[in-house]
Short mmCIF file of C-alpha atoms in Angstrom, two decimals:
data_model
loop_
_atom_site.label_atom_id
_atom_site.label_comp_id
_atom_site.label_asym_id
_atom_site.label_seq_id
_atom_site.Cartn_x
_atom_site.Cartn_y
_atom_site.Cartn_z
CA MET X 1 0.11 0.19 0.02
CA SER X 2 1.30 3.42 -0.87
CA THR X 3 1.88 5.89 1.45
CA LEU X 4 -1.06 8.11 0.14
CA GLU X 5 -3.31 5.35 0.82
CA ALA X 6 -2.02 4.77 4.25
CA ASP X 7 -3.05 8.26 4.99
CA ARG X 8 -6.40 7.96 3.54
CA SER X 9 -7.27 4.56 5.55
CA ARG X 10 -5.83 6.57 8.82
CA LEU X 11 -7.99 9.57 8.00
CA ARG X 12 -11.15 7.35 7.62
CA ASP X 13 -10.13 5.59 11.15
CA LEU X 14 -9.58 8.70 12.92
CA ASP X 15 -13.02 10.29 11.46
CA ALA X 16 -14.66 7.06 12.92
CA GLN X 17 -12.98 7.50 16.27
CA ILE X 18 -13.76 11.28 16.13
CA LEU X 19 -17.58 10.46 15.63
CA GLU X 20 -17.65 7.59 18.55
CA LEU X 21 -16.13 10.27 20.74
CA LYS X 22 -19.02 12.46 19.77
CA HIS X 23 -21.39 10.08 20.33
CA SER X 24 -19.87 9.12 23.81
CA LEU X 25 -19.35 12.91 24.57
CA SER X 26 -23.21 13.87 23.66
CA THR X 27 -24.30 10.31 25.98
CA LEU X 28 -22.21 11.95 28.99
CA ARG X 29 -23.67 15.57 28.44
CA THR X 30 -27.35 13.59 28.21
CA THR X 31 -26.53 12.11 31.54
CA LYS X 32 -24.64 14.99 33.14
CA ALA X 33 -28.13 17.19 32.15
CA GLN X 34 -29.92 14.53 34.08
CA VAL X 35 -27.87 14.53 37.22
CA GLN X 36 -28.07 18.36 37.05
CA LYS X 37 -31.72 18.19 36.73
CA ARG X 38 -32.02 15.71 39.94
CA LEU X 39 -29.65 17.85 42.14
CA ASP X 40 -31.92 21.26 41.06
CA SER X 41 -35.00 19.60 42.03
CA TYR X 42 -33.39 18.74 45.72
CA LYS X 43 -34.69 20.27 48.48
CA TYR X 44 -31.94 20.64 51.37
CA PRO X 45 -33.84 20.49 54.39
CA VAL X 46 -32.21 24.06 55.89
CA LEU X 47 -33.27 25.72 52.84
CA THR X 48 -37.01 24.83 53.22
CA LEU X 49 -37.46 26.36 56.63
CA PRO X 50 -39.30 29.33 57.18
CA ASN X 51 -37.59 32.52 56.91
CA GLU X 52 -38.81 33.53 60.18
CA MET X 53 -37.06 30.36 61.88
CA VAL X 54 -33.97 30.63 59.71
CA SER X 55 -33.89 34.47 60.98
CA GLU X 56 -34.24 33.32 64.57
CA PHE X 57 -31.22 31.06 64.17
CA PHE X 58 -29.31 33.91 62.96
CA ILE X 59 -30.23 35.86 65.72
CA HIS X 60 -29.17 33.43 68.37
CA PHE X 61 -26.00 32.91 66.78
CA LEU X 62 -24.99 36.32 67.72
CA PRO X 63 -24.56 37.57 71.43
CA ALA X 64 -27.78 38.69 73.19
CA TYR X 65 -28.63 42.11 72.20
CA PRO X 66 -27.48 44.59 73.49
CA LEU X 67 -23.93 42.96 73.39
CA CYS X 68 -22.24 43.86 70.45
CA PRO X 69 -20.76 41.66 67.68
CA PRO X 70 -17.56 42.23 65.81
CA LEU X 71 -17.89 44.11 62.75
CA THR X 72 -15.48 41.35 60.69
CA GLY X 73 -14.45 37.63 61.77
CA ARG X 74 -16.17 34.22 62.94
CA PHE X 75 -18.75 35.91 64.99
CA SER X 76 -19.79 38.72 62.96
CA PRO X 77 -23.09 38.57 61.44
CA MET X 78 -21.27 39.17 58.39
CA THR X 79 -20.25 35.46 58.10
CA LEU X 80 -23.70 34.24 57.54
CA THR X 81 -23.61 36.57 54.16
CA GLN X 82 -20.87 34.53 53.39
CA VAL X 83 -22.57 30.79 53.25
CA CYS X 84 -24.62 30.78 50.26
CA GLY X 85 -26.64 33.33 48.39
CA ALA X 86 -29.95 32.40 49.89
CA TRP X 87 -28.61 32.91 53.31
CA ARG X 88 -26.99 36.30 52.23
CA GLY X 89 -30.55 37.46 51.51
CA LYS X 90 -31.98 36.31 54.66
CA ALA X 91 -29.19 37.76 56.61
CA LEU X 92 -29.26 40.98 55.24
CA SER X 93 -33.36 41.17 55.49
CA THR X 94 -33.30 40.14 59.30
CA PRO X 95 -33.19 44.09 61.30
CA SER X 96 -32.22 42.51 64.42
CA LEU X 97 -28.55 41.18 63.38
CA TRP X 98 -27.57 44.82 62.84
CA ARG X 99 -28.53 46.63 65.66
CA ALA X 100 -25.61 45.78 68.12
CA ILE X 101 -22.52 47.85 66.55
CA SER X 102 -18.97 47.80 68.35
CA LEU X 103 -16.29 50.10 66.75
CA SER X 104 -12.95 50.22 67.76
CA PHE X 105 -10.25 52.88 66.88
CA HIS X 106 -7.32 50.49 67.94
CA SER X 107 -8.30 47.70 65.84
CA ASP X 108 -6.58 46.69 62.64
CA LEU X 109 -9.87 47.98 60.75
CA PRO X 110 -9.30 51.18 58.88
CA PRO X 111 -11.55 53.99 60.40
CA LEU X 112 -13.15 54.65 57.06
CA TYR X 113 -14.17 50.79 56.66
CA GLN X 114 -15.50 51.12 60.12
CA ARG X 115 -17.81 54.03 59.33
CA HIS X 116 -19.02 52.31 55.99
CA GLU X 117 -19.83 49.37 57.75
CA ALA X 118 -21.74 51.20 60.76
CA ASP X 119 -23.80 53.23 58.34
CA ALA X 120 -24.67 50.02 56.38
CA TRP X 121 -25.50 48.29 59.75
CA VAL X 122 -27.98 50.80 61.01
CA ARG X 123 -29.73 51.02 57.58
CA ARG X 124 -30.25 47.23 57.77
CA SER X 125 -31.47 47.57 61.29
CA HIS X 126 -34.26 49.58 59.96
CA SER X 127 -36.28 51.41 62.72
CA LEU X 128 -35.37 49.07 65.36
CA PRO X 129 -33.43 50.80 68.40
CA ILE X 130 -29.51 49.82 68.29
CA ALA X 131 -26.74 49.58 70.65
CA VAL X 132 -23.33 51.23 69.77
CA GLU X 133 -20.07 50.55 71.49
CA ILE X 134 -17.14 52.86 70.81
CA LEU X 135 -13.59 52.09 72.03
CA ASP X 136 -10.84 54.52 71.86
CA ALA X 137 -7.25 54.47 70.51
CA THR X 138 -4.33 54.87 72.25
CA SER X 139 -2.67 58.34 71.79
CA ALA X 140 -0.26 57.06 69.12
CA ASN X 141 -3.06 54.90 67.09
CA ARG X 142 -5.63 57.55 67.43
CA SER X 143 -6.85 58.44 63.62
CA ASP X 144 -8.08 61.69 62.24
CA ASN X 145 -10.72 59.98 60.97
CA GLU X 146 -12.36 59.90 64.41
CA SER X 147 -14.48 62.67 64.27
CA GLU X 148 -15.96 61.65 60.65
CA VAL X 149 -17.09 58.35 62.21
CA LEU X 150 -18.67 59.89 65.38
CA ALA X 151 -20.37 62.12 62.88
CA THR X 152 -21.94 59.04 60.73
CA LEU X 153 -23.06 57.67 64.09
CA ALA X 154 -24.28 60.86 65.08
CA ALA X 155 -26.52 61.15 62.09
CA HIS X 156 -28.38 57.98 63.65
CA ARG X 157 -28.75 58.88 67.23
CA ALA X 158 -32.61 58.96 67.43
CA CYS X 159 -31.93 55.04 67.19
CA CYS X 160 -29.84 54.89 69.69
CA GLU X 161 -31.06 52.81 72.91
CA HIS X 162 -27.58 51.40 74.22
CA LEU X 163 -24.54 53.90 74.26
CA THR X 164 -21.24 52.93 75.46
CA VAL X 165 -18.42 55.81 74.68
CA HIS X 166 -14.63 55.10 75.91
CA LEU X 167 -12.75 58.09 73.98
CA GLU X 168 -10.23 60.08 75.17
CA THR X 169 -10.80 63.14 73.02
CA ALA X 170 -13.38 65.78 72.69
CA SER X 171 -14.80 64.19 69.77
CA VAL X 172 -17.29 62.87 71.74
CA VAL X 173 -19.29 65.87 71.71
CA ALA X 174 -20.21 64.65 68.01
CA LEU X 175 -22.78 62.40 69.67
CA GLN X 176 -24.64 65.37 71.68
CA GLY X 177 -27.91 66.20 70.83
CA PRO X 178 -31.45 64.63 71.05
CA MET X 179 -31.82 60.71 71.90
CA PRO X 180 -35.44 60.01 72.08
CA ARG X 181 -34.62 56.47 72.55
CA LEU X 182 -31.68 56.08 74.71
CA ARG X 183 -31.72 53.82 77.83
CA HIS X 184 -28.48 53.25 78.69
CA LEU X 185 -25.40 55.64 78.90
CA ASP X 186 -22.12 54.15 79.54
CA LEU X 187 -19.21 56.74 79.34
CA ASP X 188 -15.22 56.72 80.16
CA PHE X 189 -13.46 59.73 79.10
CA HIS X 190 -9.82 58.80 80.44
CA TYR X 191 -8.58 62.53 80.46
CA GLU X 192 -10.28 65.73 80.88
CA HIS X 193 -10.67 67.74 78.01
CA SER X 194 -12.23 71.38 77.26
CA GLY X 195 -16.00 71.81 77.08
CA ILE X 196 -19.37 69.78 78.31
CA THR X 197 -20.97 67.28 76.45
CA ASP X 198 -24.74 67.40 76.60
CA PHE X 199 -27.18 64.14 76.78
CA SER X 200 -29.91 66.05 78.66
CA GLU X 201 -32.22 65.42 75.95
CA ALA X 202 -32.90 61.80 76.62
CA PRO X 203 -36.21 61.30 77.86
CA LEU X 204 -36.06 57.57 78.62
CA LEU X 205 -32.46 57.29 79.95
CA ARG X 206 -32.36 55.33 83.06
CA THR X 207 -29.05 53.77 83.48
CA VAL X 208 -25.87 55.93 83.79
CA ALA X 209 -22.46 54.44 84.06
CA LEU X 210 -19.49 57.34 84.55
CA ASP X 211 -15.79 57.36 85.23
CA TYR X 212 -14.22 60.55 87.33
CA VAL X 213 -13.99 62.57 84.08
CA ALA X 214 -17.39 61.97 82.22
CA ALA X 215 -19.03 62.68 86.09
CA ARG X 216 -17.93 65.95 85.43
CA MET X 217 -18.09 66.77 81.95
CA VAL X 218 -21.83 65.65 81.15
CA LEU X 219 -24.72 67.32 81.50
CA LEU X 220 -28.11 64.17 81.91
CA PRO X 221 -31.65 64.36 83.16
CA TRP X 222 -29.95 63.21 86.63
CA ALA X 223 -33.61 63.00 88.23
CA GLN X 224 -34.95 60.68 85.68
CA ILE X 225 -31.90 58.38 86.28
CA THR X 226 -32.76 55.09 88.26
CA SER X 227 -29.34 52.96 88.16
CA LEU X 228 -26.07 54.96 88.48
CA THR X 229 -22.56 53.74 88.72
CA LEU X 230 -19.66 55.86 89.22
CA ASP X 231 -16.14 54.59 88.88
CA VAL X 232 -13.00 56.34 90.86
CA VAL X 233 -14.81 59.34 91.95
CA SER X 234 -14.38 61.16 95.42
CA PRO X 235 -16.74 60.94 98.17
CA MET X 236 -17.68 64.61 97.38
CA GLU X 237 -18.00 64.20 93.79
CA CYS X 238 -20.62 61.27 94.57
CA ASP X 239 -22.80 63.40 96.91
CA ARG X 240 -23.05 66.33 94.26
CA LEU X 241 -24.36 63.70 91.87
CA LEU X 242 -26.06 61.70 94.35
CA ARG X 243 -28.16 64.82 95.35
CA GLN X 244 -29.44 65.18 91.94
CA THR X 245 -30.50 61.59 91.69
CA PRO X 246 -33.46 61.28 94.03
CA ASN X 247 -35.19 57.99 92.03
CA LEU X 248 -32.18 56.14 92.05
CA THR X 249 -33.19 52.40 92.69
CA HIS X 250 -29.53 50.75 92.16
CA CYS X 251 -26.23 52.44 92.97
CA HIS X 252 -22.57 51.13 92.18
CA LEU X 253 -19.81 53.53 93.76
CA ARG X 254 -16.27 52.85 93.32
CA ILE X 255 -14.57 55.34 95.51
CA PHE X 256 -11.01 57.08 95.36
CA VAL X 257 -9.67 59.31 97.66
CA GLU X 258 -6.64 61.40 96.34
CA ASP X 259 -5.52 63.05 99.16
CA GLU X 260 -6.10 61.63 102.48
CA GLY X 261 -4.39 64.35 104.32
CA GLY X 262 -6.92 67.06 102.85
CA ASP X 263 -9.98 65.08 103.19
CA ASP X 264 -12.36 67.19 105.35
CA GLY X 265 -14.29 63.89 106.31
CA PRO X 266 -17.43 62.58 104.70
CA PRO X 267 -20.03 64.29 102.80
CA PRO X 268 -23.49 65.37 104.16
CA ASP X 269 -26.35 63.15 104.48
CA VAL X 270 -27.89 62.41 101.65
CA THR X 271 -31.52 60.74 101.44
CA LEU X 272 -32.03 58.35 98.25
CA ALA X 273 -35.88 56.95 99.28
CA TYR X 274 -36.27 54.21 96.30
CA LEU X 275 -32.66 52.88 96.77
CA ASP X 276 -33.00 49.30 96.45
CA SER X 277 -29.43 47.92 96.25
CA LEU X 278 -26.11 49.60 97.07
CA THR X 279 -22.48 49.08 95.91
CA LEU X 280 -19.34 50.85 98.04
CA VAL X 281 -16.13 49.64 96.97
CA THR X 282 -12.53 51.51 97.08
CA VAL X 283 -10.22 51.39 93.97
CA ALA X 284 -7.62 49.55 95.79
CA ASP X 285 -5.84 49.35 99.25
CA PRO X 286 -8.06 50.12 102.29
CA ILE X 287 -8.46 53.86 102.52
CA PRO X 288 -9.22 55.18 106.12
CA ALA X 289 -10.88 58.40 104.32
CA VAL X 290 -14.01 56.32 103.51
CA ASN X 291 -14.56 55.16 107.11
CA GLY X 292 -18.07 56.60 107.96
CA TYR X 293 -19.07 57.21 104.60
CA LEU X 294 -21.98 54.13 104.88
CA GLY X 295 -23.42 56.61 107.36
CA THR X 296 -24.46 59.45 105.02
CA PHE X 297 -26.57 57.78 103.35
CA ILE X 298 -30.17 57.39 104.29
CA VAL X 299 -31.92 54.78 102.28
CA PRO X 300 -35.34 53.51 103.77
CA ALA X 301 -35.91 51.22 100.97
CA LEU X 302 -32.44 49.49 100.75
CA ARG X 303 -32.54 45.80 100.68
CA ARG X 304 -29.29 44.56 99.19
CA LEU X 305 -25.74 45.95 100.05
CA LYS X 306 -22.36 45.03 98.64
CA ILE X 307 -19.61 46.70 100.90
CA SER X 308 -15.91 46.40 101.34
CA GLU X 309 -15.15 46.29 105.16
CA ASP X 310 -12.71 49.35 104.71
CA PHE X 311 -16.01 51.51 104.84
CA LEU X 312 -17.67 49.94 108.08
CA GLY X 313 -14.26 51.23 109.90
CA SER X 314 -12.80 49.92 113.31
CA ASP X 315 -15.83 48.79 114.81
CA PRO X 316 -17.98 47.42 111.93
CA LEU X 317 -20.75 45.92 113.84
CA ALA X 318 -21.44 48.93 115.77
CA LEU X 319 -21.39 51.41 112.28
CA LEU X 320 -23.58 48.67 110.48
CA ALA X 321 -26.26 48.77 113.43
CA SER X 322 -26.18 52.65 113.06
CA PHE X 323 -26.37 52.85 109.63
CA LEU X 324 -29.77 49.91 110.16
CA SER X 325 -30.97 52.80 112.54
CA LYS X 326 -30.65 55.84 110.52
CA SER X 327 -31.96 54.42 107.65
CA SER X 328 -34.75 52.52 109.19
CA CYS X 329 -34.47 49.85 106.35
CA LYS X 330 -35.11 45.95 106.09
CA LEU X 331 -31.77 44.99 104.58
CA GLN X 332 -31.99 41.13 103.47
CA ASP X 333 -28.40 40.70 101.58
CA VAL X 334 -25.19 42.00 102.67
CA ASP X 335 -21.98 41.34 100.91
CA ILE X 336 -18.78 42.12 102.63
CA GLY X 337 -15.69 42.06 100.07
CA GLY X 338 -12.29 42.90 100.80
CA GLU X 339 -9.90 42.15 104.18
CA ARG X 340 -11.86 41.45 107.31
CA ILE X 341 -10.96 42.34 110.77
CA LEU X 342 -13.96 40.18 112.19
CA PRO X 343 -15.19 36.57 111.34
CA GLU X 344 -18.25 35.63 109.39
CA CYS X 345 -19.97 34.13 112.35
CA THR X 346 -19.78 37.56 114.06
CA TYR X 347 -21.86 39.48 111.57
CA ARG X 348 -24.53 36.31 111.28
CA GLU X 349 -24.73 36.76 115.24
CA ALA X 350 -24.90 40.02 115.75
CA PHE X 351 -27.55 40.34 112.38
CA PRO X 352 -29.70 37.06 112.48
CA LEU X 353 -32.23 38.34 110.31
CA ILE X 354 -29.57 39.52 107.34
CA THR X 355 -27.92 36.89 104.93
CA PHE X 356 -24.17 37.71 104.79
CA SER X 357 -21.84 36.40 102.05
CA PHE X 358 -18.26 36.98 101.94
CA GLU X 359 -15.62 37.50 99.27
CA ALA X 360 -12.11 37.21 101.00
CA GLU X 361 -10.82 35.58 104.14
CA GLU X 362 -10.33 37.14 107.83
CA VAL X 363 -7.05 39.22 108.29
CA ASP X 364 -5.29 38.30 111.54
CA SER X 365 -5.43 41.13 113.34
CA SER X 366 -2.79 40.43 115.75
CA SER X 367 -0.08 39.88 113.06
CA ASN X 368 -1.29 43.27 111.44
CA SER X 369 -0.39 45.17 114.75
CA GLU X 370 2.98 43.55 114.73
#
């Protein structure tokens, strides 16, 4: 056979193989289409759940409101938008997922990104009340964009129900203004700055926590506050604020006395007619200047007292008895913290109708005297 005839024969064989492969490919494509059709018709159980149920699952994925999830990462609601298209749509259309926003100026996230995300989250929350947490940068990392981020949040202040602001700068004034839904306010300014921040237009505000700087630099509707926490604040500063909060039911005071030598003694008596629980603790070591401070409270409705024994002086039983007599309160629970000079049984025997709990061990007074 000549070379020409051999090539023609080879070409016919190749055509036959191609035809056979085309037939096989057609069969495979038909089979593939059938498999795809079956897959498309399959209903994954999780995707058949009602939207309301899926939204409820999503909500339980996050910390309970008003705790704030991170903007990004595994525990952010953004994670739910990255599973599949169906979940993304359901997550973005569930307002409750986006109502708690945490911003941190010392995180790795650029401030402008946080600004964009904060605005997007608030818009996704629609008309729901929101919780906002703002944490400051250190002086070295503070961003020039901080004011812009706060201005973005200020545009949504009317939705804010819980507001936590820990900032070292005066830019917090960007948030002041009417807050018709605000119920909880936590301010920690770290350092003093010029000007007063006005949060007085908050008719629903009831719970307030302030550090020693914020306590001097904010205007609040004090008379309507029912729960107050003051951190690292002097007795005199506490007295100034407590006289403006006659409707308190819960009060937590962390007392600090900077200069014992210049102390003028405890402040005048203050009456809190509705106070149900009172916490008195010191910042660090026992402070003699706080001795007798408990006796300045007249609290006829008090039921629960948590106190460091520093506040009870050298004769805790006598001071506590005097306090109970002066307030005419029916105290039910007393939690005594810090180092103690009296054993637990002494308190229980002296006040048998009160339930006592203790957080620290008794100090050996004889060893201290040595």
